[in-house]
Structure formats: C-alpha cells, structure tokens
Short mmCIF file of C-alpha atoms and ligand atoms in Angstrom, two decimals:
data_model
loop_
_atom_site.label_atom_id
_atom_site.label_comp_id
_atom_site.label_asym_id
_atom_site.label_seq_id
_atom_site.Cartn_x
_atom_site.Cartn_y
_atom_site.Cartn_z
CA MET A 1 17.31 -20.35 2.51
CA GLY A 2 19.67 -23.28 1.92
CA ASP A 3 23.30 -23.55 0.98
CA LEU A 4 24.69 -20.46 -0.79
CA SER A 5 26.13 -22.39 -3.72
CA ASP A 6 22.60 -23.61 -4.36
CA ASP A 7 20.92 -20.30 -3.65
CA VAL A 8 19.13 -18.94 -6.66
CA SER A 9 18.46 -15.68 -4.85
CA THR A 10 22.07 -14.54 -4.97
CA ARG A 11 23.10 -16.21 -8.18
CA PRO A 12 22.40 -14.59 -11.51
CA ALA A 13 20.53 -17.10 -13.65
CA GLY A 14 22.95 -18.65 -16.12
CA ALA A 15 26.17 -17.38 -14.48
CA GLY A 16 27.89 -16.91 -11.11
CA ALA A 17 28.56 -19.72 -8.67
CA ARG A 18 28.60 -22.54 -11.21
CA THR A 19 31.35 -25.09 -11.53
CA GLU A 20 33.38 -24.95 -14.74
CA ALA A 21 31.56 -28.00 -16.09
CA GLU A 22 28.22 -26.40 -15.32
CA SER A 23 29.25 -23.23 -17.11
CA GLU A 24 30.29 -25.21 -20.18
CA ARG A 25 26.97 -26.97 -20.19
CA ALA A 26 25.13 -23.68 -19.79
CA ALA A 27 27.11 -22.14 -22.63
CA ALA A 28 26.31 -25.15 -24.79
CA ALA A 29 22.64 -24.82 -23.91
CA ALA A 30 22.78 -21.18 -24.89
CA GLY A 31 23.85 -22.29 -28.36
CA GLN A 32 27.60 -21.61 -28.05
CA THR A 33 28.63 -24.97 -29.51
CA ALA A 34 31.11 -25.78 -32.21
CA ALA A 35 29.63 -25.67 -35.69
CA GLY A 36 27.94 -28.92 -36.61
CA SER A 37 27.98 -30.42 -33.10
CA VAL A 38 24.84 -31.45 -31.25
CA THR A 39 23.82 -29.28 -28.28
CA ASP A 40 23.89 -31.90 -25.54
CA THR A 41 24.68 -30.49 -22.13
CA GLY A 42 24.86 -33.98 -20.64
CA GLY A 43 23.27 -32.70 -17.47
CA PRO A 44 20.19 -30.97 -16.21
CA SER A 45 18.97 -27.97 -18.14
CA PRO A 46 20.15 -24.69 -16.65
CA LEU A 47 16.42 -23.91 -16.47
CA GLU A 48 15.86 -26.84 -14.08
CA LEU A 49 16.12 -25.48 -10.54
CA SER A 50 17.40 -27.61 -7.69
CA GLU A 51 15.12 -28.51 -4.80
CA ALA A 52 16.80 -25.91 -2.61
CA GLN A 53 16.51 -23.27 -5.31
CA MET A 54 12.81 -23.94 -5.72
CA ARG A 55 12.23 -23.62 -2.00
CA ALA A 56 14.32 -20.47 -1.81
CA MET A 57 12.44 -18.88 -4.68
CA VAL A 58 9.01 -19.61 -3.24
CA ASP A 59 10.06 -18.70 0.32
CA ALA A 60 11.44 -15.35 -0.76
CA ALA A 61 8.33 -14.58 -2.82
CA THR A 62 6.08 -15.68 0.05
CA SER A 63 7.83 -13.29 2.45
CA ARG A 64 7.26 -10.37 0.14
CA ILE A 65 3.64 -11.37 -0.59
CA VAL A 66 2.76 -11.80 3.09
CA GLU A 67 4.32 -8.43 3.86
CA PHE A 68 2.38 -6.84 0.98
CA ILE A 69 -0.95 -8.28 2.07
CA GLY A 70 -0.33 -7.37 5.72
CA ALA A 71 0.28 -3.75 4.76
CA LEU A 72 -2.79 -3.43 2.50
CA PRO A 73 -5.01 -1.54 4.99
CA GLU A 74 -2.33 1.12 5.46
CA GLN A 75 -1.28 1.43 1.84
CA PRO A 76 -2.64 4.41 -0.11
CA SER A 77 -5.74 3.49 -2.10
CA TYR A 78 -3.96 4.56 -5.26
CA ARG A 79 -0.57 5.91 -6.19
CA LEU A 80 0.30 7.39 -9.54
CA GLU A 81 3.37 9.45 -8.64
CA GLY A 82 6.36 8.12 -10.53
CA ALA A 83 4.19 5.76 -12.58
CA GLU A 84 5.60 6.89 -15.89
CA ARG A 85 9.15 6.70 -14.62
CA VAL A 86 8.64 3.14 -13.39
CA ALA A 87 6.95 2.08 -16.63
CA ARG A 88 9.72 3.60 -18.75
CA SER A 89 12.45 2.06 -16.63
CA LEU A 90 11.18 -1.37 -17.67
CA ILE A 91 11.71 -0.83 -21.37
CA GLU A 92 14.90 -2.66 -22.38
CA PRO A 93 16.23 -4.84 -25.17
CA LEU A 94 15.91 -8.62 -24.90
CA PRO A 95 18.42 -9.59 -22.20
CA GLU A 96 21.01 -12.19 -23.23
CA ARG A 97 22.12 -12.89 -19.67
CA GLY A 98 20.21 -13.41 -16.46
CA GLU A 99 20.16 -11.45 -13.22
CA ALA A 100 19.93 -12.48 -9.58
CA TYR A 101 16.40 -13.39 -8.40
CA ASP A 102 16.74 -11.37 -5.18
CA GLY A 103 17.25 -8.20 -7.14
CA LEU A 104 14.38 -8.96 -9.51
CA LEU A 105 12.02 -9.71 -6.62
CA ALA A 106 12.99 -6.51 -4.86
CA ARG A 107 12.47 -4.52 -8.04
CA LEU A 108 9.03 -6.06 -8.51
CA PHE A 109 7.78 -5.31 -5.02
CA ASP A 110 9.63 -2.02 -4.46
CA GLU A 111 9.02 -0.48 -7.87
CA VAL A 112 6.97 -2.33 -10.48
CA ILE A 113 3.96 -3.22 -8.34
CA VAL A 114 3.88 0.10 -6.46
CA PRO A 115 2.14 2.54 -8.85
CA GLY A 116 -1.52 2.12 -9.70
CA PHE A 117 -4.88 1.46 -8.08
CA ASN A 118 -4.72 -0.73 -5.00
CA ALA A 119 -7.33 -3.23 -6.16
CA ALA A 120 -6.53 -5.76 -3.42
CA ALA A 121 -7.08 -3.25 -0.60
CA PRO A 122 -10.24 -3.07 1.55
CA GLY A 123 -10.87 0.53 0.47
CA TYR A 124 -11.16 -0.41 -3.19
CA LEU A 125 -14.78 0.37 -4.07
CA ALA A 126 -14.24 1.28 -7.73
CA TYR A 127 -15.41 -0.41 -10.93
CA ILE A 128 -16.22 -3.98 -9.87
CA PRO A 129 -13.87 -5.07 -7.07
CA GLY A 130 -13.04 -8.64 -6.20
CA GLY A 131 -10.16 -8.77 -3.77
CA GLY A 132 -7.81 -11.55 -4.76
CA LEU A 133 -8.06 -14.65 -2.57
CA PHE A 134 -4.61 -15.90 -1.59
CA HIS A 135 -5.84 -19.50 -1.89
CA THR A 136 -6.10 -19.01 -5.63
CA ALA A 137 -2.54 -17.74 -5.87
CA VAL A 138 -1.42 -20.98 -4.23
CA ALA A 139 -3.72 -22.99 -6.50
CA ASP A 140 -2.08 -21.36 -9.52
CA LEU A 141 1.36 -22.17 -8.19
CA ILE A 142 0.40 -25.82 -7.85
CA ALA A 143 -1.37 -26.04 -11.20
CA ASP A 144 1.46 -24.29 -13.03
CA ALA A 145 4.17 -26.34 -11.35
CA VAL A 146 2.61 -29.71 -12.17
CA ASN A 147 1.75 -28.36 -15.64
CA ARG A 148 -0.88 -30.94 -16.52
CA TYR A 149 -2.76 -30.53 -19.78
CA THR A 150 -6.34 -30.06 -18.66
CA THR A 151 -8.34 -28.81 -21.62
CA ILE A 152 -8.60 -32.42 -22.76
CA TRP A 153 -9.80 -34.96 -20.21
CA MET A 154 -7.46 -37.86 -20.98
CA PRO A 155 -4.09 -36.21 -20.28
CA ALA A 156 -5.26 -35.15 -16.80
CA PRO A 157 -8.51 -36.87 -15.82
CA GLY A 158 -8.29 -35.74 -12.20
CA LEU A 159 -7.65 -32.06 -12.77
CA ALA A 160 -9.99 -31.89 -15.77
CA GLN A 161 -12.68 -33.49 -13.62
CA LEU A 162 -12.05 -30.98 -10.89
CA GLU A 163 -12.74 -28.17 -13.38
CA ALA A 164 -15.93 -29.90 -14.52
CA VAL A 165 -17.00 -30.19 -10.89
CA VAL A 166 -16.43 -26.47 -10.37
CA VAL A 167 -18.57 -25.68 -13.41
CA ARG A 168 -21.30 -27.96 -12.01
CA TRP A 169 -21.16 -26.08 -8.70
CA LEU A 170 -21.59 -22.78 -10.53
CA CYS A 171 -24.60 -24.21 -12.39
CA GLU A 172 -26.01 -25.32 -9.03
CA ILE A 173 -25.53 -21.82 -7.58
CA VAL A 174 -27.66 -20.18 -10.30
CA GLY A 175 -30.29 -22.94 -10.35
CA TYR A 176 -29.45 -24.46 -13.73
CA PRO A 177 -30.56 -28.07 -14.40
CA ARG A 178 -28.27 -31.00 -13.61
CA ASP A 179 -27.19 -31.57 -17.18
CA ALA A 180 -26.24 -27.94 -17.87
CA LEU A 181 -22.57 -27.30 -18.52
CA GLY A 182 -20.15 -24.51 -19.19
CA LEU A 183 -16.54 -23.52 -18.95
CA LEU A 184 -14.17 -21.36 -17.00
CA THR A 185 -12.92 -18.39 -18.99
CA THR A 186 -10.40 -15.64 -18.37
CA GLY A 187 -13.25 -13.28 -17.49
CA GLY A 188 -16.68 -11.93 -18.32
CA SER A 189 -15.68 -10.55 -21.71
CA MET A 190 -14.65 -13.96 -23.02
CA ALA A 191 -17.74 -15.54 -21.47
CA ASN A 192 -19.98 -13.00 -23.23
CA PHE A 193 -18.13 -13.60 -26.48
CA THR A 194 -18.52 -17.38 -26.28
CA ALA A 195 -22.21 -16.97 -25.42
CA ILE A 196 -22.95 -14.74 -28.41
CA PHE A 197 -20.93 -16.96 -30.73
CA THR A 198 -22.77 -20.05 -29.46
CA ALA A 199 -26.19 -18.43 -29.81
CA ARG A 200 -25.29 -17.30 -33.32
CA ARG A 201 -24.20 -20.80 -34.34
CA GLU A 202 -27.27 -22.33 -32.76
CA LEU A 203 -29.95 -20.03 -34.13
CA LEU A 204 -28.64 -18.44 -37.31
CA ALA A 205 -27.44 -19.82 -40.62
CA GLU A 206 -23.90 -19.35 -41.97
CA ASP A 207 -25.16 -16.15 -43.54
CA PHE A 208 -26.06 -14.47 -40.27
CA LEU A 209 -25.81 -10.75 -40.98
CA HIS A 210 -29.56 -10.18 -40.63
CA GLY A 211 -29.37 -11.35 -37.02
CA THR A 212 -30.20 -8.79 -34.32
CA ILE A 213 -29.29 -8.72 -30.63
CA TYR A 214 -31.17 -6.88 -27.87
CA VAL A 215 -29.42 -5.35 -24.88
CA SER A 216 -30.35 -2.53 -22.50
CA ASP A 217 -28.77 0.88 -22.99
CA GLN A 218 -26.89 0.16 -19.73
CA VAL A 219 -25.24 -3.08 -20.88
CA HIS A 220 -21.50 -3.60 -20.31
CA HIS A 221 -19.48 -2.72 -23.41
CA SER A 222 -17.98 -6.23 -23.47
CA VAL A 223 -21.33 -7.37 -24.91
CA GLN A 224 -21.13 -5.00 -27.87
CA LYS A 225 -17.49 -5.99 -28.30
CA ALA A 226 -18.43 -9.67 -28.16
CA ALA A 227 -21.05 -9.12 -30.87
CA MET A 228 -18.44 -7.40 -33.00
CA LEU A 229 -15.97 -10.27 -32.47
CA ALA A 230 -18.70 -12.76 -33.32
CA GLY A 231 -18.99 -11.06 -36.72
CA PHE A 232 -21.92 -8.66 -36.27
CA PRO A 233 -21.93 -5.03 -37.40
CA ALA A 234 -22.42 -2.51 -34.59
CA ALA A 235 -25.95 -1.75 -35.83
CA ALA A 236 -27.03 -5.36 -35.16
CA VAL A 237 -26.92 -4.63 -31.43
CA ARG A 238 -30.19 -2.89 -30.49
CA GLU A 239 -29.90 -0.78 -27.37
CA VAL A 240 -33.29 -0.95 -25.67
CA ALA A 241 -34.15 2.04 -23.49
CA SER A 242 -33.97 1.49 -19.73
CA ASP A 243 -36.50 2.64 -17.12
CA GLU A 244 -36.06 4.98 -14.14
CA ARG A 245 -34.21 2.21 -12.28
CA PHE A 246 -31.90 1.65 -15.27
CA ARG A 247 -33.52 -1.71 -16.15
CA MET A 248 -34.34 -2.76 -19.69
CA ARG A 249 -37.89 -1.72 -20.62
CA ILE A 250 -39.76 -4.89 -21.50
CA ASP A 251 -42.42 -3.07 -23.55
CA GLU A 252 -39.68 -1.40 -25.56
CA LEU A 253 -37.88 -4.74 -26.00
CA GLN A 254 -41.03 -6.32 -27.38
CA ARG A 255 -41.64 -3.35 -29.67
CA ARG A 256 -38.09 -3.41 -31.10
CA ILE A 257 -38.25 -7.15 -31.78
CA GLY A 258 -41.58 -6.73 -33.58
CA ALA A 259 -40.30 -3.83 -35.65
CA ASP A 260 -37.19 -5.75 -36.64
CA ARG A 261 -39.16 -8.81 -37.68
CA ALA A 262 -41.41 -6.60 -39.79
CA ALA A 263 -38.30 -5.13 -41.43
CA GLY A 264 -37.00 -8.61 -42.37
CA LYS A 265 -34.39 -8.83 -39.63
CA GLN A 266 -33.74 -12.00 -37.66
CA PRO A 267 -33.94 -11.33 -33.92
CA PHE A 268 -32.10 -14.21 -32.21
CA LEU A 269 -30.66 -13.08 -28.90
CA ILE A 270 -31.57 -11.00 -25.85
CA VAL A 271 -28.85 -10.15 -23.34
CA GLY A 272 -30.17 -9.26 -19.89
CA SER A 273 -27.97 -7.64 -17.25
CA ALA A 274 -27.79 -9.03 -13.74
CA GLY A 275 -26.01 -6.09 -12.18
CA THR A 276 -24.87 -3.37 -14.56
CA THR A 277 -21.45 -1.84 -14.08
CA ASN A 278 -22.85 1.70 -14.13
CA THR A 279 -25.51 1.52 -11.45
CA GLY A 280 -25.83 -2.16 -10.46
CA ALA A 281 -29.22 -2.44 -12.18
CA VAL A 282 -30.74 -5.90 -12.51
CA ASP A 283 -33.04 -6.29 -15.50
CA ASP A 284 -36.43 -7.94 -15.07
CA LEU A 285 -34.98 -11.34 -15.87
CA ALA A 286 -38.28 -13.21 -15.52
CA GLY A 287 -39.93 -10.69 -17.84
CA ILE A 288 -37.17 -11.07 -20.42
CA ALA A 289 -37.39 -14.86 -20.11
CA GLU A 290 -41.09 -14.60 -21.05
CA VAL A 291 -40.32 -12.53 -24.13
CA ALA A 292 -37.47 -14.86 -25.17
CA ALA A 293 -39.69 -17.93 -24.80
CA ARG A 294 -42.54 -16.34 -26.73
CA GLU A 295 -40.26 -15.10 -29.51
CA LYS A 296 -38.08 -18.22 -29.51
CA LEU A 297 -34.89 -16.22 -28.91
CA TRP A 298 -31.74 -17.17 -27.00
CA PHE A 299 -31.65 -15.51 -23.57
CA HIS A 300 -28.18 -14.74 -22.24
CA VAL A 301 -27.62 -13.02 -18.90
CA ASP A 302 -24.52 -10.98 -18.22
CA ALA A 303 -24.31 -11.85 -14.53
CA ALA A 304 -20.54 -11.29 -14.44
CA TYR A 305 -20.93 -8.94 -11.47
CA GLY A 306 -24.25 -9.81 -9.86
CA GLY A 307 -24.73 -13.53 -10.41
CA PHE A 308 -23.14 -14.81 -7.20
CA PHE A 309 -25.66 -12.89 -5.12
CA THR A 310 -28.09 -15.72 -5.91
CA LEU A 311 -26.30 -17.38 -2.99
CA THR A 312 -28.10 -14.95 -0.67
CA GLU A 313 -31.82 -14.82 -0.01
CA ARG A 314 -32.10 -11.15 -0.91
CA GLY A 315 -30.04 -11.60 -4.07
CA ARG A 316 -32.11 -14.59 -5.14
CA ALA A 317 -35.27 -12.49 -5.00
CA VAL A 318 -33.72 -9.65 -7.02
CA LEU A 319 -32.30 -12.07 -9.60
CA ALA A 320 -35.45 -14.19 -9.98
CA GLY A 321 -35.66 -15.54 -13.51
CA ILE A 322 -31.89 -15.91 -13.95
CA GLU A 323 -32.37 -19.70 -13.89
CA ARG A 324 -34.61 -19.46 -16.96
CA SER A 325 -31.81 -18.13 -19.18
CA ASP A 326 -30.12 -20.18 -21.90
CA SER A 327 -26.67 -19.04 -20.86
CA LEU A 328 -25.04 -16.75 -18.37
CA SER A 329 -21.70 -15.15 -17.61
CA LEU A 330 -20.64 -15.36 -13.98
CA ASP A 331 -17.25 -14.09 -12.82
CA PRO A 332 -15.57 -15.81 -9.87
CA HIS A 333 -12.99 -13.00 -10.03
CA LYS A 334 -15.78 -10.65 -8.98
CA GLY A 335 -18.41 -12.34 -6.79
CA MET A 336 -16.13 -15.06 -5.42
CA PHE A 337 -13.29 -12.63 -4.72
CA LEU A 338 -10.74 -14.52 -6.84
CA PRO A 339 -7.73 -12.77 -8.36
CA TYR A 340 -8.30 -11.54 -11.93
CA GLY A 341 -8.35 -14.27 -14.54
CA THR A 342 -11.40 -16.41 -13.79
CA GLY A 343 -14.79 -15.92 -15.39
CA SER A 344 -17.27 -18.52 -16.50
CA LEU A 345 -19.93 -19.17 -19.07
CA LEU A 346 -22.75 -21.52 -18.11
CA VAL A 347 -25.04 -22.96 -20.77
CA ARG A 348 -28.35 -24.71 -20.16
CA ASP A 349 -28.06 -26.95 -23.24
CA ARG A 350 -24.53 -28.33 -23.22
CA GLY A 351 -25.14 -29.66 -26.73
CA ALA A 352 -25.27 -26.09 -28.03
CA LEU A 353 -21.73 -25.45 -26.81
CA ALA A 354 -20.50 -28.67 -28.39
CA ARG A 355 -22.24 -27.97 -31.71
CA ALA A 356 -20.91 -24.41 -31.84
CA HIS A 357 -17.29 -25.49 -31.36
CA ALA A 358 -17.29 -28.85 -33.16
CA ILE A 359 -14.22 -29.50 -35.31
CA ASP A 360 -12.00 -32.58 -35.72
CA ALA A 361 -8.24 -32.99 -35.55
CA GLY A 362 -6.69 -36.40 -36.07
CA TYR A 363 -3.68 -35.78 -33.83
CA LEU A 364 -5.70 -35.28 -30.66
CA PRO A 365 -6.33 -38.12 -28.19
CA PRO A 366 -9.80 -39.70 -28.08
CA MET A 367 -12.49 -37.52 -26.56
CA GLN A 368 -14.95 -38.59 -23.87
CA THR A 369 -18.47 -39.83 -24.47
CA ASP A 370 -19.48 -40.22 -20.80
CA PRO A 371 -21.47 -37.04 -19.95
CA ASP A 372 -19.68 -36.85 -16.57
CA PHE A 373 -16.30 -36.38 -18.25
CA VAL A 374 -15.60 -33.16 -20.13
CA ASP A 375 -13.08 -32.26 -22.81
CA PHE A 376 -13.13 -28.49 -22.44
CA SER A 377 -11.43 -28.00 -25.80
CA GLU A 378 -14.57 -29.45 -27.40
CA ILE A 379 -16.89 -26.81 -25.97
CA SER A 380 -14.72 -23.70 -26.01
CA PRO A 381 -12.47 -21.71 -28.34
CA GLU A 382 -9.29 -22.69 -26.47
CA LEU A 383 -6.92 -25.65 -26.64
CA SER A 384 -3.75 -25.17 -24.57
CA ARG A 385 -4.32 -22.94 -21.58
CA SER A 386 -3.62 -22.71 -17.88
CA HIS A 387 -5.69 -24.90 -15.57
CA ARG A 388 -8.51 -22.88 -14.01
CA GLY A 389 -10.47 -25.34 -11.92
CA LEU A 390 -8.19 -25.39 -8.91
CA ARG A 391 -8.47 -21.61 -8.58
CA VAL A 392 -12.13 -22.01 -7.56
CA TRP A 393 -12.06 -25.53 -6.15
CA LEU A 394 -9.43 -24.90 -3.46
CA PRO A 395 -11.08 -21.96 -1.68
CA VAL A 396 -14.56 -23.53 -1.92
CA LYS A 397 -13.34 -26.86 -0.54
CA MET A 398 -11.38 -25.16 2.23
CA HIS A 399 -14.21 -22.90 3.43
CA GLY A 400 -17.45 -24.28 2.04
CA ILE A 401 -19.86 -22.12 0.05
CA GLY A 402 -21.50 -20.90 3.28
CA VAL A 403 -18.60 -18.56 3.94
CA PHE A 404 -18.98 -17.02 0.47
CA ARG A 405 -22.72 -16.63 1.06
CA GLN A 406 -22.08 -14.88 4.37
CA GLN A 407 -19.45 -12.59 2.80
CA LEU A 408 -21.83 -11.61 -0.01
CA GLN A 409 -24.61 -10.98 2.48
CA GLU A 410 -22.25 -8.66 4.34
CA LYS A 411 -21.62 -6.70 1.09
CA LEU A 412 -25.37 -6.23 0.61
CA ASP A 413 -25.70 -5.02 4.21
CA LEU A 414 -22.73 -2.65 3.93
CA THR A 415 -24.18 -1.11 0.78
CA GLU A 416 -27.51 -0.57 2.50
CA TRP A 417 -25.72 0.87 5.53
CA ILE A 418 -23.80 3.47 3.56
CA THR A 419 -26.75 4.36 1.33
CA GLU A 420 -28.85 5.30 4.36
CA ARG A 421 -26.05 7.54 5.62
CA LEU A 422 -25.28 9.11 2.25
CA ARG A 423 -28.94 10.06 2.02
CA GLU A 424 -28.51 12.22 5.14
CA ILE A 425 -25.73 14.34 3.61
CA ASP A 426 -27.02 17.77 2.63
CA GLY A 427 -27.16 18.23 -1.12
CA LEU A 428 -26.33 14.62 -1.94
CA GLU A 429 -28.78 12.74 -4.10
CA ILE A 430 -28.97 8.97 -4.47
CA VAL A 431 -29.40 8.50 -8.21
CA ALA A 432 -29.40 4.71 -8.29
CA GLU A 433 -30.66 2.94 -5.18
CA PRO A 434 -28.78 -0.29 -4.55
CA GLN A 435 -30.30 -3.35 -6.16
CA LEU A 436 -27.29 -5.41 -5.08
CA SER A 437 -24.03 -3.95 -3.73
CA LEU A 438 -23.67 -0.81 -5.82
CA VAL A 439 -25.00 2.69 -5.16
CA ALA A 440 -24.61 5.70 -7.48
CA PHE A 441 -25.07 9.26 -6.27
CA ARG A 442 -24.10 12.85 -6.90
CA LEU A 443 -23.91 16.24 -5.29
CA VAL A 444 -26.52 18.73 -6.40
CA ARG A 445 -26.32 22.48 -5.98
CA PRO A 446 -29.02 24.96 -6.94
CA GLY A 447 -28.43 26.97 -10.08
CA LEU A 448 -26.01 24.53 -11.75
CA ASP A 449 -26.79 23.17 -15.18
CA ARG A 450 -25.71 19.66 -16.28
CA ASP A 451 -22.16 20.72 -17.18
CA GLY A 452 -21.85 22.55 -13.88
CA LEU A 453 -23.10 19.53 -11.95
CA ASN A 454 -20.79 17.20 -13.82
CA ASP A 455 -17.85 19.44 -13.10
CA LEU A 456 -18.82 19.65 -9.43
CA ASN A 457 -19.05 15.86 -9.15
CA ARG A 458 -15.76 15.34 -10.94
CA ARG A 459 -14.09 17.56 -8.34
CA PHE A 460 -16.05 15.87 -5.56
CA LEU A 461 -14.89 12.39 -6.60
CA ARG A 462 -11.30 13.59 -6.90
CA ALA A 463 -11.50 15.11 -3.42
CA VAL A 464 -12.75 11.79 -2.01
CA ASN A 465 -10.02 9.76 -3.69
CA ASP A 466 -7.26 12.27 -2.90
CA ARG A 467 -7.54 11.29 0.76
CA LYS A 468 -6.17 7.99 -0.48
CA ARG A 469 -8.00 5.86 2.05
CA ILE A 470 -10.66 4.63 -0.31
CA PHE A 471 -10.97 4.56 -4.09
CA ILE A 472 -14.20 5.07 -6.02
CA SER A 473 -14.92 5.51 -9.73
CA PRO A 474 -17.61 7.29 -11.72
CA ALA A 475 -20.36 6.21 -14.08
CA ILE A 476 -21.56 8.42 -16.90
CA VAL A 477 -25.26 7.72 -17.12
CA ARG A 478 -27.58 9.58 -19.50
CA GLY A 479 -25.01 12.35 -19.64
CA ASP A 480 -24.66 12.67 -15.85
CA TYR A 481 -21.37 12.12 -14.03
CA LEU A 482 -22.13 9.92 -11.02
CA PRO A 483 -19.69 8.88 -8.32
CA ARG A 484 -20.52 5.33 -7.33
CA ILE A 485 -19.55 2.82 -4.66
CA CYS A 486 -19.39 -0.88 -5.40
CA VAL A 487 -18.81 -3.08 -2.36
CA LEU A 488 -17.51 -6.48 -3.33
CA SER A 489 -14.13 -7.24 -1.82
CA PHE A 490 -13.93 -9.88 0.91
CA ARG A 491 -11.58 -7.44 2.67
CA THR A 492 -14.16 -4.63 2.88
CA HIS A 493 -15.94 -4.41 6.23
CA LEU A 494 -17.82 -1.85 8.34
CA PRO A 495 -14.73 0.18 9.40
CA ASN A 496 -13.92 0.71 5.70
CA MET A 497 -17.45 1.94 5.09
CA GLU A 498 -17.17 4.29 8.08
CA GLN A 499 -13.97 5.66 6.54
CA THR A 500 -15.74 5.99 3.20
CA LEU A 501 -18.54 7.96 4.80
CA GLU A 502 -16.10 10.25 6.62
CA ASP A 503 -14.20 11.00 3.41
CA ILE A 504 -17.36 11.58 1.38
CA ARG A 505 -18.78 13.89 4.05
CA ALA A 506 -15.54 15.86 4.24
CA ALA A 507 -15.21 16.12 0.46
CA ALA A 508 -18.85 17.18 0.10
CA ALA A 509 -18.30 19.90 2.70
CA GLU A 510 -15.26 21.13 0.78
CA MET A 511 -17.41 21.55 -2.33
CA GLY A 512 -19.38 24.23 -0.45
C1 PLP B 1 -21.43 -6.48 -15.88
C2 PLP B 1 -20.10 -6.83 -16.46
N1 PLP B 1 -20.05 -7.63 -17.53
C3 PLP B 1 -18.88 -7.98 -18.10
C4 PLP B 1 -17.69 -7.50 -17.61
C5 PLP B 1 -16.40 -7.89 -18.27
O1 PLP B 1 -15.74 -8.78 -17.44
P1 PLP B 1 -14.16 -8.99 -17.50
O2 PLP B 1 -13.55 -7.69 -17.10
O3 PLP B 1 -13.94 -10.08 -16.53
O4 PLP B 1 -13.81 -9.37 -18.88
C6 PLP B 1 -17.70 -6.64 -16.50
C7 PLP B 1 -16.44 -6.11 -15.95
O5 PLP B 1 -16.41 -5.40 -14.99
C8 PLP B 1 -18.93 -6.31 -15.91
O6 PLP B 1 -19.00 -5.52 -14.85
#
C-alpha cells in the first residue's frame, strides 16, 4: 500500500504525518490566515492526493468491494436489525477536521452498508431487481476521475460521442428509426417526466390545462408524478380500466378519449406500459399505437422494466408495437443489470426534444449542428451532471449485446420454470401469469373473505422472507395482496429459483 508517510489510509485527512510546512499550508487552505493576507498555500491543495495515496485508496476500496461481492450468495437477503441505531449513529455536526480513510472505509462496510435489502444478491426478487454490474462501478470511477464535462459536446467530444452512441444502441434495440435520439437519465421516473413534458410542449399550447393523459389503472406511479411535475392536475391523468390480464382496455381507452373530446378536453398523450411493476403486464402496444395514430396523440411507452426483453425473440413478440411509439422509457439499471442511476428516454422525433428544451445562454460554447454530434444539454433538463455513457458502453463493449440477450432469455426461462412449479402447490393460485419475468400469486383458503386472504398472504410473504435466503415483495392489485416474484438480476440462476421454491413451499405449509 506504499510508503506509510504517503499512506492516506492511516493518515487523517488534513492532519497527522505532514511536515510542518505542509501543516502550515493546510492551515492556510483551511482559512487560518492573517487578516488581509491572500490564502496561497504555495503547494498542492491538501485535497490533491499523491499517486501512492490514490492507489492506496482504490486498492483498499477494491479489497472490501471484492469481499462484499464474493459473500453475496451467503449474505442474508435482508437485514433490518440495528438499522435505526446505524442510521442514528451517522447524525453529526459538520466535521471541521478529517479522519483516517481506513476507519471510514471500515465503518462503511462494517456498519453503514449492512442494514437493508440486499439488492445486489442473487436472491433479490423484489420490486424490479437489476443487480449492479461491477463494470459500471469502474466506469464511474474513470468518468468521475477524469471529470470531463459531457453534457455539451465541445468540452468532451469523445465522451459525449460515446453517450450518443449508447443512446443510438438503445434506439436500435427497440427498433426505432436511425435518426431517433434520446438521453440517459438517472432512472425511469426522470425519463417519464421528460417524455410527458416533451409531449406537452409539442402538442399543447402554453395554456395546457385542458390537456388529458391516458394510462392504465396499473401504470407505475412515476407517470402520475411526472404529469404532476409537468404542471397537470391529478384529474388530467385518466386511469383506463385494465382487462383480466391487467392490460389497458383498448375499447375503454377509445371511449374515454371520445368522452373527453366531447367535454371540450384536449387529449394529447397515451402512456402504455411495457411491463407493469405490479404484475408485469404488457399493454397491447400495437393496439394503442393504432388509437394514437387515429386520434393524433403522442404515444409514450413506460418500458422502464420490460423494454430490454425486445432483445429476445419471446420478448419481441410480447412487446410488438413498441417500435411504433413516439417515445419510451427504458432503464439500463433494470434490464441491463446496471447499478442504480441509469435510465433512458428515447424519442422518435429528436426535433421534439430539442424544441421542448430550447433556450439560449450567451456564455455557453457553440452547439453542434452535425446530427451525429449531440449536445445533451440542448435536449434535456440538465446542464452539469455526471457522465452516464461509459456506464453502459463499457459492459456492452466488453461482452457484446449477445450476452445480455442470453441473460434476459434465462430470466424468462426461470420465471416460466418457477411458475409451473408454483402452480403445483396446493392452495396456491397464480393471479398474474408471466408475460415477461414477473409472476404474481397468492395462497387461497376456503372460507376466507378478502381481508382474511390479504392477512394470510401478508403472513405468507413474511414467512418466505424471514428465511432470509430470498427476498420478494407484494403488489396490491384491485384490493388483493399478492406476493410476486420478479426475476431480473444477472446473478439469479436456477439454484436461486430452487431455493425460492423450497422457501415458498415451506412457508405455504406453515400457513396450514
Ligand atoms: C414500470 C416502471 N416504470 C418506472 C419506474 C421508475 O423508475 P426509476 O425507479 O428508475 O425512477 C419503475 C421503477 O421500478 C418501473 O417499474
């Protein structure tokens, strides 16, 4: 780990093994200078680490990370004991002085990271998993260390281009035309927000409060939130009833649009779901595309969870029509297994994004006119932000998209595998057959009313999770409490599904 005098791991930041001159410079940098004098330390900033310190810092973190990842299969699927104590122990006033890195690192891995749901583990089948590719962690380290400014093309043409290339790849995956464009976001919520804002700017006037938006009653709440953030009252979002497979009813959609037009409203946007969070339902995207075309409405697809399954043959069939949308949200931190923090919005007409976000500022460098070169600040709400392209580019370049396709295919197969076996458990009912990689079910017992069944299934889910080998979460659908399994992590394989089945069988037996 290098020479001790240069070892950041044992030296509190801003104190310790410094020479006297270094300490004086550090004190000066901390503002302890004589009144009226200029704070010039005459040397490197105390925040500038030496080469050996940088290596030591990364090496020590790498050791802990590798150990953490290696232990994932054996770690409990969730751990909430001591959570409050850990959280409270972190509350402190702004520290004036630094502490040794070694101690901070140990505290992070031994305490801070410990409580919570183990979202990186192979047994994580709750909500919408992803996994957390290590490649992306390294990509972030690189991007953050070089700290290029990538939301405008000119300050970092290479890295900005790399992000544009990634967006093009995503467009290619969903079958969008060559000149479609989009942006990487922090997640699906921001993608949905930018989509609704763009559709609003494109189709409605400045006075837009008569605008109405159509979603299924199963849509992810980030869509309603996005509408609210884009300035619409809650009532502007029309929840269209879903069918027995939890898919938006097209006849009902058409009826609601007609009724709204007759009442003087301005229908402008339909949001289809390509994999709902509750039950994994995929709306009839081709059917919605027809309605949108006929009614001249913007068609956005929330494909945050399901969109990447277009890489597989089975997924492509289920998601047919997705390529006819005007925009879609697609989350690499779900279907590409990236760590949290990378979503995307793809838009068929790139001009719509540019028009929606157009605003001038004289102090910015010149923007690009070549359609191959993108200034992301011109087509998104953000200016300064972290670079996101490398997060996707590095794993795709290292493995090729074929590996992602194969991994997603495996998730579809695993979901089918467990569904067939769940079906054989006495008194267990499959409520939502898998359309992609999500299955929702419940225990049923004769003589129980809805409250009784909900209570039974709450206890059932708790009994499954309390074994701490896997972790599942519920959906509340039409008043029913449904345990559900969503298979999406690149770390989840057949042995994890066998474990899942064992724990579900045992918990079901315990329920009598
Ligand atoms: C279908 C769907 N849409 C949107 C979102 C919101 O995405 P994010 O959490 O990345 O903001 C989620 C999150 O799980 C989702 O499942």
